Short mmCIF file of C-alpha atoms in Angstrom, two decimals:
data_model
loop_
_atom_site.label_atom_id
_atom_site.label_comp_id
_atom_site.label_asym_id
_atom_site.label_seq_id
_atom_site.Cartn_x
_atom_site.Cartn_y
_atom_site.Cartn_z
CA UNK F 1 165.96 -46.21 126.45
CA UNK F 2 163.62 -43.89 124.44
CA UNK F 3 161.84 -39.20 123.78
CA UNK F 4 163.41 -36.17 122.77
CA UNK F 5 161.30 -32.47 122.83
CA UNK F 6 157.70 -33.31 123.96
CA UNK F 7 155.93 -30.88 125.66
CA UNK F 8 156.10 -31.61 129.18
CA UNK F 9 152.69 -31.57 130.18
CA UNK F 10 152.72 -34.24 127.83
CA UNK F 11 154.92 -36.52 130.45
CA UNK F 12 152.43 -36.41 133.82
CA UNK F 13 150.71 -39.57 134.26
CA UNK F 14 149.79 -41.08 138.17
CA UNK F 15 151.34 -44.15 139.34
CA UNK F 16 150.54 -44.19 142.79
CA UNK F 17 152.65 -46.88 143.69
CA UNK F 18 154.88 -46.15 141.71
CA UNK F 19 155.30 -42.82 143.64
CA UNK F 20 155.19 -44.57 146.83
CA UNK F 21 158.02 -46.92 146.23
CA UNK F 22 160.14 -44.06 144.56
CA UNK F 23 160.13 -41.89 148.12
CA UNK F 24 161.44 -45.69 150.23
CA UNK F 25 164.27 -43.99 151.71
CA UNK F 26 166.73 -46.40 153.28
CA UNK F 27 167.36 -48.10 156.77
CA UNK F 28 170.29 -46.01 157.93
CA UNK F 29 169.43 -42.51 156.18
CA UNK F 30 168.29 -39.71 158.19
CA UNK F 31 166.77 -36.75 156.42
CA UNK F 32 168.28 -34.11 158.15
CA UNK F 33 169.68 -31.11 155.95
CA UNK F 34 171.97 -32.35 153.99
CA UNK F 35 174.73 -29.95 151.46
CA UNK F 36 174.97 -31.82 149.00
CA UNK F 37 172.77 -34.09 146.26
CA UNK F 38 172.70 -36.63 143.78
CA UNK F 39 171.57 -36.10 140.62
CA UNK F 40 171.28 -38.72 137.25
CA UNK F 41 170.61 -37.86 133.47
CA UNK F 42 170.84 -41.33 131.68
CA UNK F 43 168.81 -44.09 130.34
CA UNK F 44 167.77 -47.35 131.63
CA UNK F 45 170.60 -47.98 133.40
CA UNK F 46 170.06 -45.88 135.87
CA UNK F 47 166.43 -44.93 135.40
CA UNK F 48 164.15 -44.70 138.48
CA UNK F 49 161.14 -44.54 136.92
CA UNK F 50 160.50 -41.55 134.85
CA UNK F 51 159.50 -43.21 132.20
CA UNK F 52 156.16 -44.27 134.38
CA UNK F 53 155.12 -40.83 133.45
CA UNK F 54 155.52 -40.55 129.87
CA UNK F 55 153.08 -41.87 127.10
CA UNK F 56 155.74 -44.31 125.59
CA UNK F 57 155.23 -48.29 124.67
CA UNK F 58 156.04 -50.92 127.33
CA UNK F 59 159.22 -51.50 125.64
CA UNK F 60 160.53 -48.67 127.26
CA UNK F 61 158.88 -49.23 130.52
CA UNK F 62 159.54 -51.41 133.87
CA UNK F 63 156.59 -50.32 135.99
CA UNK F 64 155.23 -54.51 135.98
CA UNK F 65 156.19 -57.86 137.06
CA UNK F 66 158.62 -59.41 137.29
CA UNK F 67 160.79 -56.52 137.44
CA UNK F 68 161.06 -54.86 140.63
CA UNK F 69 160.67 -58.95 141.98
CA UNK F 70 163.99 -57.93 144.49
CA UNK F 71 163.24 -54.65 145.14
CA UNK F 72 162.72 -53.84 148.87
CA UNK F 73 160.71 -53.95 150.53
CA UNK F 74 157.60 -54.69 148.94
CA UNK F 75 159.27 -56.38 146.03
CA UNK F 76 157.21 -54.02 143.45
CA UNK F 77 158.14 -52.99 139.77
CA UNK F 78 159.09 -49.43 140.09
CA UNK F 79 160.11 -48.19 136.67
CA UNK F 80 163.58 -49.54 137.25
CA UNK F 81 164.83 -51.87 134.41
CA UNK F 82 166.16 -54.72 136.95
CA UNK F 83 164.89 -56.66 139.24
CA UNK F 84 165.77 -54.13 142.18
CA UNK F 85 168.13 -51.26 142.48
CA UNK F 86 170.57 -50.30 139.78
CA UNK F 87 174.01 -48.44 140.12
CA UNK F 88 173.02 -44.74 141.40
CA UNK F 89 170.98 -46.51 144.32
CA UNK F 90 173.53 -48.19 145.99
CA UNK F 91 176.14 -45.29 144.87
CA UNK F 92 173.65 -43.24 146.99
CA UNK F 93 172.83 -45.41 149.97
CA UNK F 94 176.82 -45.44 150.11
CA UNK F 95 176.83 -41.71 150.09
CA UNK F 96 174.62 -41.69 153.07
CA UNK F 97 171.67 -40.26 150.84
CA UNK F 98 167.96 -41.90 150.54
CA UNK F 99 167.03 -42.78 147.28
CA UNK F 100 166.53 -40.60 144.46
CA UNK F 101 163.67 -40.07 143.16
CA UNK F 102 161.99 -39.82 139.63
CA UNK F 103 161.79 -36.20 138.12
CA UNK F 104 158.51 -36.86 136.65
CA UNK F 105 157.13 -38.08 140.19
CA UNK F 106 154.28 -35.66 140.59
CA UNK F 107 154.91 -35.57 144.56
CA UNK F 108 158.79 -34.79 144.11
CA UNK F 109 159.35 -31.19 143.90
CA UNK F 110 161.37 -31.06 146.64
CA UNK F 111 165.16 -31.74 145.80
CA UNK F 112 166.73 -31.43 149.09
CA UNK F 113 169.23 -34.38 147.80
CA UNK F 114 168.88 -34.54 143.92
CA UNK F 115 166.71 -35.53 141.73
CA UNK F 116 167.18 -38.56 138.74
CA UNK F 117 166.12 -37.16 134.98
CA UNK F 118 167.08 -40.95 133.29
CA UNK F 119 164.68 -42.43 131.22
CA UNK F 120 164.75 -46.05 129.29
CA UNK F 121 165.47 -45.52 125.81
CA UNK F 122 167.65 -42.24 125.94
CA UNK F 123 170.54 -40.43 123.68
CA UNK F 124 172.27 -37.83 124.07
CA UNK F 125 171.00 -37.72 120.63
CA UNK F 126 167.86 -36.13 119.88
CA UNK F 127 167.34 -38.75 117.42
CA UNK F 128 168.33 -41.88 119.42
CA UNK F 129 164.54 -43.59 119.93
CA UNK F 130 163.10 -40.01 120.00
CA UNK F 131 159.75 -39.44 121.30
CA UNK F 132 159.31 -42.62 122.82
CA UNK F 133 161.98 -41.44 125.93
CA UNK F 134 163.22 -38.45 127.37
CA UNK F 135 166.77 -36.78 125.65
CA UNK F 136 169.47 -35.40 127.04
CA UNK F 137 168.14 -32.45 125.75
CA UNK F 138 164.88 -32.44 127.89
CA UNK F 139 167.10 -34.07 130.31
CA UNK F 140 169.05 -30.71 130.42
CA UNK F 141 165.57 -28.93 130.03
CA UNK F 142 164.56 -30.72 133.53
CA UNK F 143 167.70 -29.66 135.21
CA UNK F 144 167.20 -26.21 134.25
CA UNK F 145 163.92 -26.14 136.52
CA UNK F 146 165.58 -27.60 139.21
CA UNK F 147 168.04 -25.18 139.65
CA UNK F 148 165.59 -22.58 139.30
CA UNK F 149 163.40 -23.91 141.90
CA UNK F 150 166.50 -24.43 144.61
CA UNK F 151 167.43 -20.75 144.18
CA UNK F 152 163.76 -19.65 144.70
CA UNK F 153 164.37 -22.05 147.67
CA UNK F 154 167.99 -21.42 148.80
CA UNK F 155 168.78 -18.22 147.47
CA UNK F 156 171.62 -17.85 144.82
CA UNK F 157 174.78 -18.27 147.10
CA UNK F 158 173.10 -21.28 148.99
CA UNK F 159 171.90 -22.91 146.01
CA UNK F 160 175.10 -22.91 144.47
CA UNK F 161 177.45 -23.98 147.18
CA UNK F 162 174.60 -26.85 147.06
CA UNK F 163 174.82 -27.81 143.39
CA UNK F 164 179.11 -27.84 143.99
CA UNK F 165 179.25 -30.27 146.43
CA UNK F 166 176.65 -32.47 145.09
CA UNK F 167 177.68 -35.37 142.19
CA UNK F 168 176.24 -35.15 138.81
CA UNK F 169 176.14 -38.74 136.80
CA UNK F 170 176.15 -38.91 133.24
CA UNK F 171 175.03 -42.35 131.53
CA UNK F 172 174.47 -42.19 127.98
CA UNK F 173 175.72 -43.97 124.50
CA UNK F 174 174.16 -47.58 124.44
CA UNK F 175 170.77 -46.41 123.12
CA UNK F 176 173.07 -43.95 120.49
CA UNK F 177 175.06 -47.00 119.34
CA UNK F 178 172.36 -49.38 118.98
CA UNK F 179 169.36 -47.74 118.00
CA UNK F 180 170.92 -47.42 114.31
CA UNK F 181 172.07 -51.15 113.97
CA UNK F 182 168.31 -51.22 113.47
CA UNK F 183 168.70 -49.76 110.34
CA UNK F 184 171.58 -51.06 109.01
CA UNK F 185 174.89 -53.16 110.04
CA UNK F 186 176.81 -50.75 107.29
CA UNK F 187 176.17 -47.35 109.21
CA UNK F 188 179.49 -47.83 111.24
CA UNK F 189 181.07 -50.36 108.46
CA UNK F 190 184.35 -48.32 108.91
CA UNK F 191 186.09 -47.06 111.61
CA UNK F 192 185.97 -43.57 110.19
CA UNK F 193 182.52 -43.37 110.46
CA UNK F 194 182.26 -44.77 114.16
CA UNK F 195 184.72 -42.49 115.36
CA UNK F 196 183.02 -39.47 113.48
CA UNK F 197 179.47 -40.55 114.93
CA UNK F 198 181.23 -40.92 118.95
CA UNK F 199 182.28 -37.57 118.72
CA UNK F 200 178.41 -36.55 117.99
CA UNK F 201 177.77 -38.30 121.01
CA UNK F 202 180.69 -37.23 123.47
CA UNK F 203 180.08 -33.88 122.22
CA UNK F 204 176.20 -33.52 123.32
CA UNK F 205 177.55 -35.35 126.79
CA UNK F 206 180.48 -32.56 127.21
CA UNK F 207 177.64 -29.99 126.28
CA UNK F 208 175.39 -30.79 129.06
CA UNK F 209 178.17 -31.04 131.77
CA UNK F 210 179.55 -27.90 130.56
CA UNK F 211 175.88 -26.00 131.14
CA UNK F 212 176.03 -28.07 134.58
CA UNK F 213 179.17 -26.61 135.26
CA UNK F 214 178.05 -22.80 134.36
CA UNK F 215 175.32 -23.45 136.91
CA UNK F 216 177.56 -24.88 139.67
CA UNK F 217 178.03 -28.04 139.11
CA UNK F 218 181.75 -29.19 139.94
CA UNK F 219 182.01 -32.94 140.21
CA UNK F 220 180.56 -35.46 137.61
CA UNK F 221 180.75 -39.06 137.76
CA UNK F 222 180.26 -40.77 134.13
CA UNK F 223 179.48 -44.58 133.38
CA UNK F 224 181.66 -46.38 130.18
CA UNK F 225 179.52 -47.99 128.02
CA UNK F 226 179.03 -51.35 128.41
CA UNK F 227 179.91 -53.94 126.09
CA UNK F 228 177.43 -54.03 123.77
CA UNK F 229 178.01 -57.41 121.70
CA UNK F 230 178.08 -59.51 124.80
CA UNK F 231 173.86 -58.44 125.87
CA UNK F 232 171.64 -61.60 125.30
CA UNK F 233 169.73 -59.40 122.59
CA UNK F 234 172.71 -58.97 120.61
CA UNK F 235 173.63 -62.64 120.73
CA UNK F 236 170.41 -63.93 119.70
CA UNK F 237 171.46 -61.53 116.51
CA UNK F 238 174.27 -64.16 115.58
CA UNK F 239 175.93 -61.81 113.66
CA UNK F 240 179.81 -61.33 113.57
CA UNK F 241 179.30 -58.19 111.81
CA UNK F 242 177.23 -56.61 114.59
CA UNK F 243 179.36 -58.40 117.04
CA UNK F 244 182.27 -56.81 115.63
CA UNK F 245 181.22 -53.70 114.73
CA UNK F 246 179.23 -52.61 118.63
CA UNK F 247 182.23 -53.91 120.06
CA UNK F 248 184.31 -51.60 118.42
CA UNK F 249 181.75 -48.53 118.86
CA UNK F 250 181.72 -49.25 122.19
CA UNK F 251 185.12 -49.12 122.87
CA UNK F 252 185.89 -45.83 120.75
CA UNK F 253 183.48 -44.13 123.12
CA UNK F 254 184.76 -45.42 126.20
CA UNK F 255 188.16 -43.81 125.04
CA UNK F 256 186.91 -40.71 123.68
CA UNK F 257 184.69 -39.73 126.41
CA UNK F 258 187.74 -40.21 129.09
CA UNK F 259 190.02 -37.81 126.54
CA UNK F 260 186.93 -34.95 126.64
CA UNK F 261 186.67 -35.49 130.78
CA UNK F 262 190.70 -34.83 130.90
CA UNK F 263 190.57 -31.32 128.52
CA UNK F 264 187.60 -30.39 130.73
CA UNK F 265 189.60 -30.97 134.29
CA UNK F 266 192.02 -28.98 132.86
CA UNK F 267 189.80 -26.08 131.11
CA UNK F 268 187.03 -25.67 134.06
CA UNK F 269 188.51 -24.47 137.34
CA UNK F 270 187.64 -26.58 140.23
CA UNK F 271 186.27 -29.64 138.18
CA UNK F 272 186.20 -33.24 139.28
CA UNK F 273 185.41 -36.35 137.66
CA UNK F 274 185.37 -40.10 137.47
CA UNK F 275 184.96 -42.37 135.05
CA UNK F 276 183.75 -45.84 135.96
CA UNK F 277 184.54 -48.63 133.29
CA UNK F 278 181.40 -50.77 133.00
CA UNK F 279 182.54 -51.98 129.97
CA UNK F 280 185.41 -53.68 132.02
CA UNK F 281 183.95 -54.71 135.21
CA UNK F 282 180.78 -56.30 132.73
CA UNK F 283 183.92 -58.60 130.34
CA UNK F 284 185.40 -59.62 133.83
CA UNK F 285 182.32 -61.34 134.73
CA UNK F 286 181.63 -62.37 131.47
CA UNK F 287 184.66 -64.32 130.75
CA UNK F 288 185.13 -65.54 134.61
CA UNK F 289 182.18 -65.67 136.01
CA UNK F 290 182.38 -68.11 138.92
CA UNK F 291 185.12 -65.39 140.40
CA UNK F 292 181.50 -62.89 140.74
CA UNK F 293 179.27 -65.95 141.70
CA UNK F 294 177.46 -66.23 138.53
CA UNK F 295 177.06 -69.58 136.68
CA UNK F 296 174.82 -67.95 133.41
CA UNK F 297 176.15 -64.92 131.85
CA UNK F 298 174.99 -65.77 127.95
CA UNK F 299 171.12 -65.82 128.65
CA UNK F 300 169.38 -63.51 130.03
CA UNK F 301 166.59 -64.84 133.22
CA UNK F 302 163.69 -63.29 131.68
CA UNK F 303 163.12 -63.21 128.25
CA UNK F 304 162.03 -65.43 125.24
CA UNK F 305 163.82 -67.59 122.43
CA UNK F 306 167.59 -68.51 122.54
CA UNK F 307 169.69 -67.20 125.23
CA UNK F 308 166.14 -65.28 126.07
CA UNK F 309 167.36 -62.64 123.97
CA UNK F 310 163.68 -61.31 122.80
CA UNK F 311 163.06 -58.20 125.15
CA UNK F 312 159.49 -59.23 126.27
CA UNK F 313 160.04 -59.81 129.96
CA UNK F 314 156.84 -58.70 131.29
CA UNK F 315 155.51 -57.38 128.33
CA UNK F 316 152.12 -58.09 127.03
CA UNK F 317 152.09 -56.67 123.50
CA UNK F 318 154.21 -59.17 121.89
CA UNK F 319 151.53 -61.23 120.46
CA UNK F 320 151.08 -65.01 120.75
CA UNK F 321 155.37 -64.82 121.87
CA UNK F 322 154.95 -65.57 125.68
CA UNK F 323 158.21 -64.71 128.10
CA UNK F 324 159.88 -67.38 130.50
CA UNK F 325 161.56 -66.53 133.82
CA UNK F 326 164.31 -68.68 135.15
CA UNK F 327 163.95 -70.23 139.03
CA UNK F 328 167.37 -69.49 139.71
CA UNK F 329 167.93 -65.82 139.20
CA UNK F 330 170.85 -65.66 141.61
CA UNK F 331 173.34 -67.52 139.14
CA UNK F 332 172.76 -64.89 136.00
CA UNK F 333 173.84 -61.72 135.03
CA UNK F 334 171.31 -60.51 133.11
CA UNK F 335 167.80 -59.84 134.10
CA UNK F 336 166.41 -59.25 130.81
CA UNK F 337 167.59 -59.10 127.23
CA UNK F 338 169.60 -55.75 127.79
CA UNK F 339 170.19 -54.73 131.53
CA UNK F 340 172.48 -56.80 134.12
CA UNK F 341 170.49 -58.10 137.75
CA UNK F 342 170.64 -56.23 140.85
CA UNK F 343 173.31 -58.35 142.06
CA UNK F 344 175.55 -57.49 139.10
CA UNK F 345 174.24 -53.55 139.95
CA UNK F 346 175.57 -54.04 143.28
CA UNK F 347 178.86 -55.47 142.78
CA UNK F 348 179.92 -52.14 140.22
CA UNK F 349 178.65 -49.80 142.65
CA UNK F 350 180.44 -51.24 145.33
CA UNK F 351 183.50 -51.57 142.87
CA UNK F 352 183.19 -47.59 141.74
CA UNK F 353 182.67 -46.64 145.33
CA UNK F 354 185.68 -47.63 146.38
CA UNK F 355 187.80 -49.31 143.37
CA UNK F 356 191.21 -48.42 142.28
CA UNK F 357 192.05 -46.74 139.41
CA UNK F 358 191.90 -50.41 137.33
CA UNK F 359 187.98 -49.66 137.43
CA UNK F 360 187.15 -46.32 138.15
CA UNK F 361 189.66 -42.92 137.84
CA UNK F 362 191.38 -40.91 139.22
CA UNK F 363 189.01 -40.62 141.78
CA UNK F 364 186.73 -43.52 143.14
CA UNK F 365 183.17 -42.24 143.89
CA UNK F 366 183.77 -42.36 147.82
CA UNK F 367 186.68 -40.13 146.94
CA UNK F 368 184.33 -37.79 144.69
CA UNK F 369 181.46 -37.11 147.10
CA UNK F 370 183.92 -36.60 150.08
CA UNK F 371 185.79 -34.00 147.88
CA UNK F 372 185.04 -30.59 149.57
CA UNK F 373 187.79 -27.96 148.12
CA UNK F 374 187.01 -24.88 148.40
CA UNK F 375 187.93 -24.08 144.70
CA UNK F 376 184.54 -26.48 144.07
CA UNK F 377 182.20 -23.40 144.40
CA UNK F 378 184.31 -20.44 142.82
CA UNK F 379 183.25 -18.82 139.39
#
């Protein structure tokens, strides 16, 4: 979850298998024309691997084992902070759609169904773990290209009836909320000061899907946050404080960011959205986790020290501090010290596809992607 305004030369490094595993598309998906795309801005939650291409630390990388250890077919790490696919890959394979690929991939320059700008590590504030991932900003910076390149492409009327029907997803606010904890517990001691730092962070999000908007865009998915005091790394903390006060950040934001979607479906002509509440569908499994098929949802399966909370799965620059991997990855929810497993990836996509508005509203993202009014593509 880390990078703000580097040059972007400064991004381009070669993974070749990286690249490879990026362009798997999926049994099922032809790649005919298609009208409409998927396209990502977030952080490691629904990264595909642009962060393979940055100069960064490994703590904001996933290109090496075990991650990628379910990941078909070959069962490589490819960028993705899991051990397979996270939430915009099945939400795609649903939507008929191969998987996205990496901006930063140095053989996608295509776009002919999206593109994912995520990296590991990023804000929507230019501050949150800046130069070390890729900002909203650059994020925005990325997309900018993009459209550029589909209208040299498409043409302006083509490219824009394309960029209308196609879903834009918006993840961002762990890496805001918990990047300053680092500092200090007292930053967002009151609730005065958590609400006033949310709305920095809703507002950069309503920014960018505003500009998305000017340029076509008409329906946008966006993920809650999750709950933050419930990650392994935040219970190895043992703090009430923290516990209390991420809790309570994370909430705020979940609220605030639905308020800003409603005044902007009733501002912007022809807008759709959906908001899916990770926070809710992660507590559900939390506190009743047999229900979901999980037996360990306090530690995480790779990681070191209590509940495996120290975020060196994988990771080679943590000293003498070696990382253990569980034998039974199946029965946890989290893969590492921060992000969930594939299998918990799979069950919210599969719950936002088609879930009612308990989990995901108004619309569920089947109902999103099929939505094809023509008011969509006016200006």
């Amino acid at each position: 979850m880390k990078f703000s305004n580097f040059c972007i030369s400064f991004f381009i490094i070669f993974f070749a298998a990286v690249s490879e595993a990026a362009s798997i598309q999926l049994p099922g998906n032809s790649l005919s024309d298609t009208r409409f795309g998927f396209f990502i801005f977030g952080d490691s939650y629904v990264d595909a691997g642009n962060n393979n291409y940055i100069i960064t630390t490994s703590d904001f990388q996933a290109n090496f084992p075990p991650y990628g250890e379910s990941f078909f077919p070959n069962r490589i790490a490819t960028g993705r902070f899991t051990d397979g696919r996270n939430i915009p890959d099945f939400l795609g394979e649903y939507a008929n759609l191969p998987l996205i690929p990496p901006y930063l991939d140095p053989h996608n320059d295509l776009y002919d169904y999206g593109v994912n700008f995520a990296s590991g590590g990023g804000g929507a504030l230019a501050l949150s773990h800046q130069e070390q991932a890729i900002g909203l900003q650059t994020q925005m910076v990325f997309f900018r290209k993009v459209v550029k390149s589909l209208r040299n492409k498409l043409g302006h009327a083509r490219s824009r009836s394309f960029l209308s029907n196609s879903v834009f997803l918006f993840n961002f606010g762990g890496n805001d909320y918990l990047n300053p904890f680092d500092i200090s517990y007292d930053i967002f001691k009151t609730i005065e000061a958590q609400e006033q730092y949310v709305n920095m962070v809703v507002g950069n999000i309503t920014i960018a899907i505003k500009e998305v908007y000017k340029y076509g865009g008409r329906k946008f998915g966006v993920l809650a946050v999750p709950p933050l005091g419930y990650m392994p790394s935040s219970r190895l903390k043992k703090s009430a404080q923290f516990f209390e006060e991420s809790s309570s950040i994370a909430r705020i934001h979940n609220k605030f960011i639905l308020i800003a979607l409603e005044k902007l479906s009733k501002q912007l002509k022809g807008f759709k959205y959906t908001l899916a509440d990770v926070h809710t569908a992660l507590l559900q499994r939390i506190q009743n986790p047999t229900k979901y098929g999980f037996k360990v949802v306090d530690t995480a399966c790779c990681g070191s020290d209590e509940f495996r909370g120290v975020y060196n799965c994988g990771r080679k620059d943590f000293g003498s501090l070696p990382y253990t991997h569980c034998q039974n990855l199946e029965d946890h929810m989290f893969f590492d010290s921060f992000h969930p497993t594939q299998k918990v990836f799979k069950q919210l996509a599969d719950e936002f596809w088609s879930g009612d508005v308990d989990i995901v509203k108004p619309l569920n993202f089947k109902q999103l992607f099929s939505c094809d009014d023509s008011t969509l593509a006016s200006y």
